[in-house]
PDB file of C-alpha atoms in Angstrom:
ATOM      1  CA  ALA Q   6       6.230  10.501  -9.295  1.00 82.00           C
ATOM      2  CA  ARG Q   7       4.144   7.629  -7.934  1.00 88.00           C
ATOM      3  CA  THR Q   8       0.866   9.534  -8.199  1.00 87.00           C
ATOM      4  CA  ALA Q   9       1.707  10.613 -11.752  1.00 88.00           C
ATOM      5  CA  ALA Q  10       2.562   7.015 -12.689  1.00 91.00           C
ATOM      6  CA  ALA Q  11      -0.785   5.940 -11.214  1.00 94.00           C
ATOM      7  CA  GLY Q  12      -2.574   8.194 -13.694  1.00 93.00           C
ATOM      8  CA  LEU Q  13      -3.721  10.824 -11.202  1.00 90.00           C
ATOM      9  CA  PRO Q  14      -3.967  14.458 -12.412  1.00 91.00           C
ATOM     10  CA  VAL Q  15      -0.586  15.650 -11.128  1.00 91.00           C
ATOM     11  CA  PRO Q  16       0.605  19.027 -12.488  1.00 92.00           C
ATOM     12  CA  PRO Q  17       3.574  18.562 -14.844  1.00 94.00           C
ATOM     13  CA  GLY Q  18       6.983  19.356 -13.448  1.00 95.00           C
ATOM     14  CA  PHE Q  19      10.594  18.327 -13.004  1.00 96.00           C
ATOM     15  CA  VAL Q  20      13.049  17.685 -10.176  1.00 95.00           C
ATOM     16  CA  VAL Q  21      16.467  19.225  -9.639  1.00 95.00           C
ATOM     17  CA  PRO Q  22      18.174  16.234  -7.977  1.00 93.00           C
ATOM     18  CA  THR Q  23      20.300  16.110  -4.840  1.00 91.00           C
ATOM     19  CA  ASP Q  24      23.567  15.697  -6.751  1.00 90.00           C
ATOM     20  CA  ALA Q  25      23.065  19.189  -8.227  1.00 90.00           C
ATOM     21  CA  TYR Q  26      22.748  20.564  -4.688  1.00 89.00           C
ATOM     22  CA  ARG Q  27      25.906  18.749  -3.600  1.00 87.00           C
ATOM     23  CA  ARG Q  28      27.889  20.243  -6.496  1.00 86.00           C
ATOM     24  CA  TRP Q  29      26.531  23.712  -5.662  1.00 80.00           C
ATOM     25  CA  HIS Q  30      27.320  23.317  -1.983  1.00 76.00           C
ATOM     26  CA  ALA Q  31      30.842  22.089  -2.722  1.00 75.00           C
ATOM     27  CA  ALA Q  32      31.846  24.325  -5.619  1.00 70.00           C
ATOM     28  CA  GLY Q  33      29.186  26.887  -6.457  1.00 56.00           C
ATOM     29  CA  VAL Q  34      27.160  25.320  -9.279  1.00 49.00           C
ATOM     30  CA  ARG Q  35      25.226  28.607  -9.549  1.00 55.00           C
ATOM     31  CA  SER Q  36      27.939  29.702 -11.955  1.00 67.00           C
ATOM     32  CA  ASP Q  37      27.737  26.473 -13.977  1.00 81.00           C
ATOM     33  CA  PRO Q  38      26.266  27.383 -17.403  1.00 87.00           C
ATOM     34  CA  ALA Q  39      25.419  23.741 -18.230  1.00 88.00           C
ATOM     35  CA  PHE Q  40      23.398  23.349 -15.034  1.00 90.00           C
ATOM     36  CA  ALA Q  41      21.581  26.640 -15.560  1.00 91.00           C
ATOM     37  CA  GLN Q  42      20.740  25.686 -19.133  1.00 94.00           C
ATOM     38  CA  ALA Q  43      19.370  22.310 -18.043  1.00 95.00           C
ATOM     39  CA  VAL Q  44      16.972  24.010 -15.622  1.00 95.00           C
ATOM     40  CA  VAL Q  45      15.980  26.611 -18.217  1.00 96.00           C
ATOM     41  CA  ASP Q  46      15.308  23.889 -20.807  1.00 97.00           C
ATOM     42  CA  ALA Q  47      13.222  21.857 -18.355  1.00 97.00           C
ATOM     43  CA  TYR Q  48      11.189  24.963 -17.499  1.00 97.00           C
ATOM     44  CA  ALA Q  49      10.665  25.673 -21.207  1.00 97.00           C
ATOM     45  CA  ARG Q  50       9.324  22.135 -21.699  1.00 96.00           C
ATOM     46  CA  LEU Q  51       6.625  22.972 -19.139  1.00 95.00           C
ATOM     47  CA  GLY Q  52       5.550  25.776 -21.442  1.00 93.00           C
ATOM     48  CA  GLY Q  53       6.684  28.594 -19.143  1.00 89.00           C
ATOM     49  CA  GLY Q  54       4.147  30.355 -16.974  1.00 91.00           C
ATOM     50  CA  PRO Q  55       3.916  30.368 -13.171  1.00 94.00           C
ATOM     51  CA  VAL Q  56       5.362  27.436 -11.262  1.00 96.00           C
ATOM     52  CA  ALA Q  57       5.762  26.368  -7.645  1.00 94.00           C
ATOM     53  CA  VAL Q  58       9.361  25.735  -6.563  1.00 95.00           C
ATOM     54  CA  ARG Q  59       9.532  23.513  -3.483  1.00 91.00           C
ATOM     55  CA  SER Q  60      12.290  22.188  -1.264  1.00 89.00           C
ATOM     56  CA  SER Q  61      12.611  18.458  -0.632  1.00 83.00           C
ATOM     57  CA  ALA Q  62      15.467  17.748   1.769  1.00 74.00           C
ATOM     58  CA  THR Q  63      16.737  14.210   2.290  1.00 60.00           C
ATOM     59  CA  ALA Q  64      15.897  14.248   6.032  1.00 53.00           C
ATOM     60  CA  GLU Q  65      12.274  15.357   5.532  1.00 50.00           C
ATOM     61  CA  ASP Q  66       9.092  13.417   6.227  1.00 47.00           C
ATOM     62  CA  GLY Q  67      10.550  10.347   7.844  1.00 46.00           C
ATOM     63  CA  ALA Q  68       8.954   8.187  10.513  1.00 45.00           C
ATOM     64  CA  GLU Q  69       9.921  10.625  13.289  1.00 50.00           C
ATOM     65  CA  PHE Q  70      10.152  14.135  11.780  1.00 48.00           C
ATOM     66  CA  SER Q  71       8.092  16.081   9.249  1.00 49.00           C
ATOM     67  CA  PHE Q  72      10.168  19.281   8.739  1.00 50.00           C
ATOM     68  CA  ALA Q  73       6.966  20.966   7.497  1.00 52.00           C
ATOM     69  CA  GLY Q  74       7.639  24.609   6.689  1.00 53.00           C
ATOM     70  CA  GLN Q  75      11.315  24.466   7.645  1.00 60.00           C
ATOM     71  CA  GLN Q  76      12.654  24.878   4.103  1.00 75.00           C
ATOM     72  CA  GLU Q  77      11.736  27.336   1.363  1.00 83.00           C
ATOM     73  CA  THR Q  78       8.754  27.233  -0.973  1.00 88.00           C
ATOM     74  CA  VAL Q  79       8.462  29.888  -3.686  1.00 91.00           C
ATOM     75  CA  LEU Q  80       5.092  30.262  -5.423  1.00 91.00           C
ATOM     76  CA  GLY Q  81       4.073  32.089  -8.588  1.00 91.00           C
ATOM     77  CA  VAL Q  82       7.576  31.945 -10.085  1.00 95.00           C
ATOM     78  CA  THR Q  83       7.606  33.070 -13.729  1.00 95.00           C
ATOM     79  CA  GLY Q  84      10.546  33.188 -16.141  1.00 96.00           C
ATOM     80  CA  PRO Q  85      13.825  31.256 -16.332  1.00 96.00           C
ATOM     81  CA  VAL Q  86      15.870  33.736 -14.301  1.00 95.00           C
ATOM     82  CA  ALA Q  87      13.316  33.686 -11.486  1.00 96.00           C
ATOM     83  CA  VAL Q  88      13.194  29.862 -11.530  1.00 97.00           C
ATOM     84  CA  LEU Q  89      16.985  29.644 -11.139  1.00 95.00           C
ATOM     85  CA  ALA Q  90      16.856  32.150  -8.271  1.00 94.00           C
ATOM     86  CA  ALA Q  91      14.071  30.176  -6.580  1.00 96.00           C
ATOM     87  CA  VAL Q  92      16.091  26.935  -6.834  1.00 95.00           C
ATOM     88  CA  ALA Q  93      19.049  28.699  -5.196  1.00 91.00           C
ATOM     89  CA  ALA Q  94      16.734  30.064  -2.472  1.00 92.00           C
ATOM     90  CA  CYS Q  95      15.496  26.550  -1.732  1.00 92.00           C
ATOM     91  CA  TRP Q  96      19.040  25.240  -1.462  1.00 90.00           C
ATOM     92  CA  ALA Q  97      20.087  28.098   0.826  1.00 87.00           C
ATOM     93  CA  SER Q  98      17.108  27.496   3.107  1.00 86.00           C
ATOM     94  CA  LEU Q  99      18.648  24.206   4.203  1.00 85.00           C
ATOM     95  CA  HIS Q 100      21.150  26.281   6.190  1.00 77.00           C
ATOM     96  CA  THR Q 101      18.954  28.965   7.748  1.00 68.00           C
ATOM     97  CA  GLU Q 102      19.174  29.481  11.500  1.00 69.00           C
ATOM     98  CA  ARG Q 103      15.689  28.004  11.920  1.00 67.00           C
ATOM     99  CA  ALA Q 104      16.420  24.864   9.886  1.00 64.00           C
ATOM    100  CA  VAL Q 105      19.755  24.265  11.619  1.00 64.00           C
ATOM    101  CA  ALA Q 106      18.145  24.698  15.058  1.00 65.00           C
ATOM    102  CA  TYR Q 107      15.315  22.299  14.149  1.00 61.00           C
ATOM    103  CA  ARG Q 108      17.766  19.582  13.103  1.00 64.00           C
ATOM    104  CA  LYS Q 109      19.954  20.126  16.154  1.00 68.00           C
ATOM    105  CA  GLN Q 110      16.971  19.968  18.519  1.00 65.00           C
ATOM    106  CA  ARG Q 111      15.881  16.653  17.028  1.00 61.00           C
ATOM    107  CA  GLY Q 112      19.321  15.121  16.697  1.00 61.00           C
ATOM    108  CA  VAL Q 113      19.298  15.021  12.879  1.00 64.00           C
ATOM    109  CA  PRO Q 114      22.934  14.974  11.655  1.00 57.00           C
ATOM    110  CA  ASP Q 115      24.112  17.271   8.879  1.00 61.00           C
ATOM    111  CA  ASP Q 116      26.379  14.575   7.441  1.00 63.00           C
ATOM    112  CA  GLY Q 117      25.108  13.576   4.002  1.00 66.00           C
ATOM    113  CA  LEU Q 118      22.295  16.133   4.126  1.00 80.00           C
ATOM    114  CA  ALA Q 119      21.170  17.300   0.691  1.00 85.00           C
ATOM    115  CA  MET Q 120      18.183  18.820  -1.048  1.00 88.00           C
ATOM    116  CA  ALA Q 121      16.232  18.152  -4.198  1.00 91.00           C
ATOM    117  CA  VAL Q 122      13.972  20.860  -5.597  1.00 95.00           C
ATOM    118  CA  VAL Q 123      10.583  20.155  -7.188  1.00 95.00           C
ATOM    119  CA  VAL Q 124       9.365  22.557  -9.887  1.00 97.00           C
ATOM    120  CA  GLN Q 125       5.695  22.115 -10.870  1.00 95.00           C
ATOM    121  CA  ARG Q 126       3.112  24.027 -12.850  1.00 95.00           C
ATOM    122  CA  LEU Q 127       1.176  26.155 -10.375  1.00 94.00           C
ATOM    123  CA  VAL Q 128      -2.546  25.394 -10.138  1.00 91.00           C
ATOM    124  CA  PRO Q 129      -4.515  28.597  -9.364  1.00 88.00           C
ATOM    125  CA  ALA Q 130      -6.635  26.861  -6.727  1.00 93.00           C
ATOM    126  CA  ASP Q 131      -9.793  28.332  -5.186  1.00 95.00           C
ATOM    127  CA  VAL Q 132      -9.468  25.768  -2.362  1.00 97.00           C
ATOM    128  CA  ALA Q 133      -6.544  23.489  -1.568  1.00 96.00           C
ATOM    129  CA  GLY Q 134      -5.168  21.346   1.198  1.00 95.00           C
ATOM    130  CA  VAL Q 135      -3.797  17.987   2.222  1.00 93.00           C
ATOM    131  CA  LEU Q 136      -5.301  14.484   2.194  1.00 92.00           C
ATOM    132  CA  PHE Q 137      -3.909  11.822   4.518  1.00 93.00           C
ATOM    133  CA  PRO Q 138      -4.869   8.368   3.138  1.00 91.00           C
ATOM    134  CA  ARG Q 139      -4.570   7.201   6.743  1.00 93.00           C
ATOM    135  CA  ASP Q 140      -5.656   9.547   9.522  1.00 94.00           C
ATOM    136  CA  PRO Q 141      -2.576   9.740  11.803  1.00 90.00           C
ATOM    137  CA  THR Q 142      -4.831  10.135  14.868  1.00 91.00           C
ATOM    138  CA  ASP Q 143      -6.973   7.061  14.105  1.00 93.00           C
ATOM    139  CA  PRO Q 144      -5.582   3.882  15.723  1.00 93.00           C
ATOM    140  CA  THR Q 145      -7.984   1.666  13.757  1.00 92.00           C
ATOM    141  CA  GLY Q 146      -6.628   2.665  10.339  1.00 91.00           C
ATOM    142  CA  ARG Q 147     -10.186   2.940   9.018  1.00 96.00           C
ATOM    143  CA  LEU Q 148     -10.262   6.696   8.481  1.00 97.00           C
ATOM    144  CA  MET Q 149      -8.708   9.220   6.124  1.00 97.00           C
ATOM    145  CA  ALA Q 150      -8.166  12.869   7.069  1.00 96.00           C
ATOM    146  CA  ALA Q 151      -8.325  16.023   4.952  1.00 97.00           C
ATOM    147  CA  GLU Q 152      -7.377  19.590   5.817  1.00 97.00           C
ATOM    148  CA  ALA Q 153      -8.284  22.455   3.498  1.00 98.00           C
ATOM    149  CA  SER Q 154      -8.448  26.235   3.252  1.00 98.00           C
ATOM    150  CA  TRP Q 155      -9.166  29.010   0.756  1.00 98.00           C
ATOM    151  CA  GLY Q 156      -6.546  29.636  -1.937  1.00 96.00           C
ATOM    152  CA  LEU Q 157      -3.318  27.720  -2.401  1.00 94.00           C
ATOM    153  CA  GLY Q 158      -2.367  24.900  -0.067  1.00 92.00           C
ATOM    154  CA  GLU Q 159       0.596  26.822   1.311  1.00 89.00           C
ATOM    155  CA  ALA Q 160      -1.654  28.440   3.927  1.00 92.00           C
ATOM    156  CA  VAL Q 161      -2.384  24.949   5.301  1.00 93.00           C
ATOM    157  CA  VAL Q 162       1.060  23.360   5.166  1.00 87.00           C
ATOM    158  CA  SER Q 163       2.823  26.445   6.575  1.00 84.00           C
ATOM    159  CA  GLY Q 164       0.424  26.662   9.515  1.00 88.00           C
ATOM    160  CA  ARG Q 165      -0.741  30.181   8.650  1.00 91.00           C
ATOM    161  CA  VAL Q 166      -4.391  29.197   9.160  1.00 96.00           C
ATOM    162  CA  THR Q 167      -6.385  26.724  11.196  1.00 96.00           C
ATOM    163  CA  PRO Q 168      -7.833  24.716   8.300  1.00 97.00           C
ATOM    164  CA  ASP Q 169     -11.181  22.991   7.989  1.00 98.00           C
ATOM    165  CA  ARG Q 170     -10.715  19.366   9.012  1.00 97.00           C
ATOM    166  CA  PHE Q 171     -12.601  16.368   7.709  1.00 98.00           C
ATOM    167  CA  ARG Q 172     -12.449  12.702   8.690  1.00 97.00           C
ATOM    168  CA  LEU Q 173     -13.596  10.251   6.042  1.00 97.00           C
ATOM    169  CA  ASP Q 174     -14.296   6.545   5.899  1.00 97.00           C
ATOM    170  CA  HIS Q 175     -11.375   4.945   4.073  1.00 94.00           C
ATOM    171  CA  ASP Q 176     -13.488   2.438   2.126  1.00 94.00           C
ATOM    172  CA  THR Q 177     -16.473   4.586   1.123  1.00 95.00           C
ATOM    173  CA  GLY Q 178     -15.187   8.166   1.254  1.00 93.00           C
ATOM    174  CA  ALA Q 179     -18.163   9.150   3.426  1.00 96.00           C
ATOM    175  CA  VAL Q 180     -17.560  12.152   5.683  1.00 97.00           C
ATOM    176  CA  VAL Q 181     -17.546  10.999   9.307  1.00 96.00           C
ATOM    177  CA  GLU Q 182     -16.629  14.255  11.068  1.00 96.00           C
ATOM    178  CA  THR Q 183     -16.367  17.913  10.040  1.00 97.00           C
ATOM    179  CA  HIS Q 184     -14.537  20.593  12.019  1.00 97.00           C
ATOM    180  CA  PRO Q 185     -14.587  24.172  10.643  1.00 97.00           C
ATOM    181  CA  GLY Q 186     -11.350  26.077  11.098  1.00 97.00           C
ATOM    182  CA  ARG Q 187     -10.484  29.754  11.197  1.00 97.00           C
ATOM    183  CA  LYS Q 188      -9.036  30.746   7.846  1.00 97.00           C
ATOM    184  CA  THR Q 189      -8.007  34.400   8.156  1.00 97.00           C
ATOM    185  CA  VAL Q 190      -5.722  34.596   5.104  1.00 97.00           C
ATOM    186  CA  ARG Q 191      -5.477  32.993   1.686  1.00 96.00           C
ATOM    187  CA  VAL Q 192      -2.323  32.501  -0.371  1.00 93.00           C
ATOM    188  CA  THR Q 193      -2.567  33.357  -4.072  1.00 91.00           C
ATOM    189  CA  PRO Q 194       0.024  33.178  -6.864  1.00 85.00           C
ATOM    190  CA  HIS Q 195       0.591  36.890  -6.218  1.00 85.00           C
ATOM    191  CA  GLY Q 196       0.948  36.777  -2.441  1.00 86.00           C
ATOM    192  CA  GLU Q 197      -1.163  36.701   0.691  1.00 92.00           C
ATOM    193  CA  GLU Q 198      -4.506  38.439   1.182  1.00 95.00           C
ATOM    194  CA  PRO Q 199      -7.103  38.590   3.988  1.00 97.00           C
ATOM    195  CA  VAL Q 200     -10.213  36.411   3.886  1.00 97.00           C
ATOM    196  CA  PRO Q 201     -13.525  38.285   4.366  1.00 97.00           C
ATOM    197  CA  PRO Q 202     -14.905  37.767   7.906  1.00 97.00           C
ATOM    198  CA  ASP Q 203     -17.991  35.874   6.702  1.00 96.00           C
ATOM    199  CA  GLN Q 204     -15.768  33.264   4.975  1.00 97.00           C
ATOM    200  CA  GLN Q 205     -13.220  32.734   7.735  1.00 97.00           C
ATOM    201  CA  THR Q 206     -15.209  30.066   9.593  1.00 97.00           C
ATOM    202  CA  ALA Q 207     -17.356  28.915   6.666  1.00 97.00           C
ATOM    203  CA  LEU Q 208     -16.451  25.469   5.343  1.00 97.00           C
ATOM    204  CA  CYS Q 209     -14.400  25.786   2.153  1.00 97.00           C
ATOM    205  CA  LEU Q 210     -15.529  22.340   0.895  1.00 96.00           C
ATOM    206  CA  SER Q 211     -19.022  20.868   0.694  1.00 92.00           C
TER     207      SER Q 211
END
């Protein structure tokens, strides 16, 4: 929301808020026609077509824990029925054995836990990744970090590849360091596919 408000080119989308999850968890909102219609209408306002449906749990991405890859992401979702099913899959992923074990290991309580779901137009990216405005490994705070790979960014954030890594000067954007990764697969809107051997260690960004 902040990047969209700042005028950056954020794909259009909508959020299913945490109170919808709490109603579902308490009483089964999946059978609530008004809720289903609200999601269908919001999807229609995006113009239909493929979307990314992403989990955003309330305990995620705090100062101590990232929860990266612990909850569900569904890519290439097309059609209102599929969008509703993907939202339900995201909600259910909050209670998988892996997610529960992760929270227990790190002492994150389940009390008050809830999940929002972000639905955004899917960008059919040739290359995608993550930019850290402050490199978490740089104690000076003068560097940014970027990680990127072929295809959709899911290959990077899920840890399925070792991405190309770049360190950049925060003030000028100049590339300070470049570290090629090993990118054996790419994620597309239709699934996962192998990367040709000659591209696996080639930098995906100039």
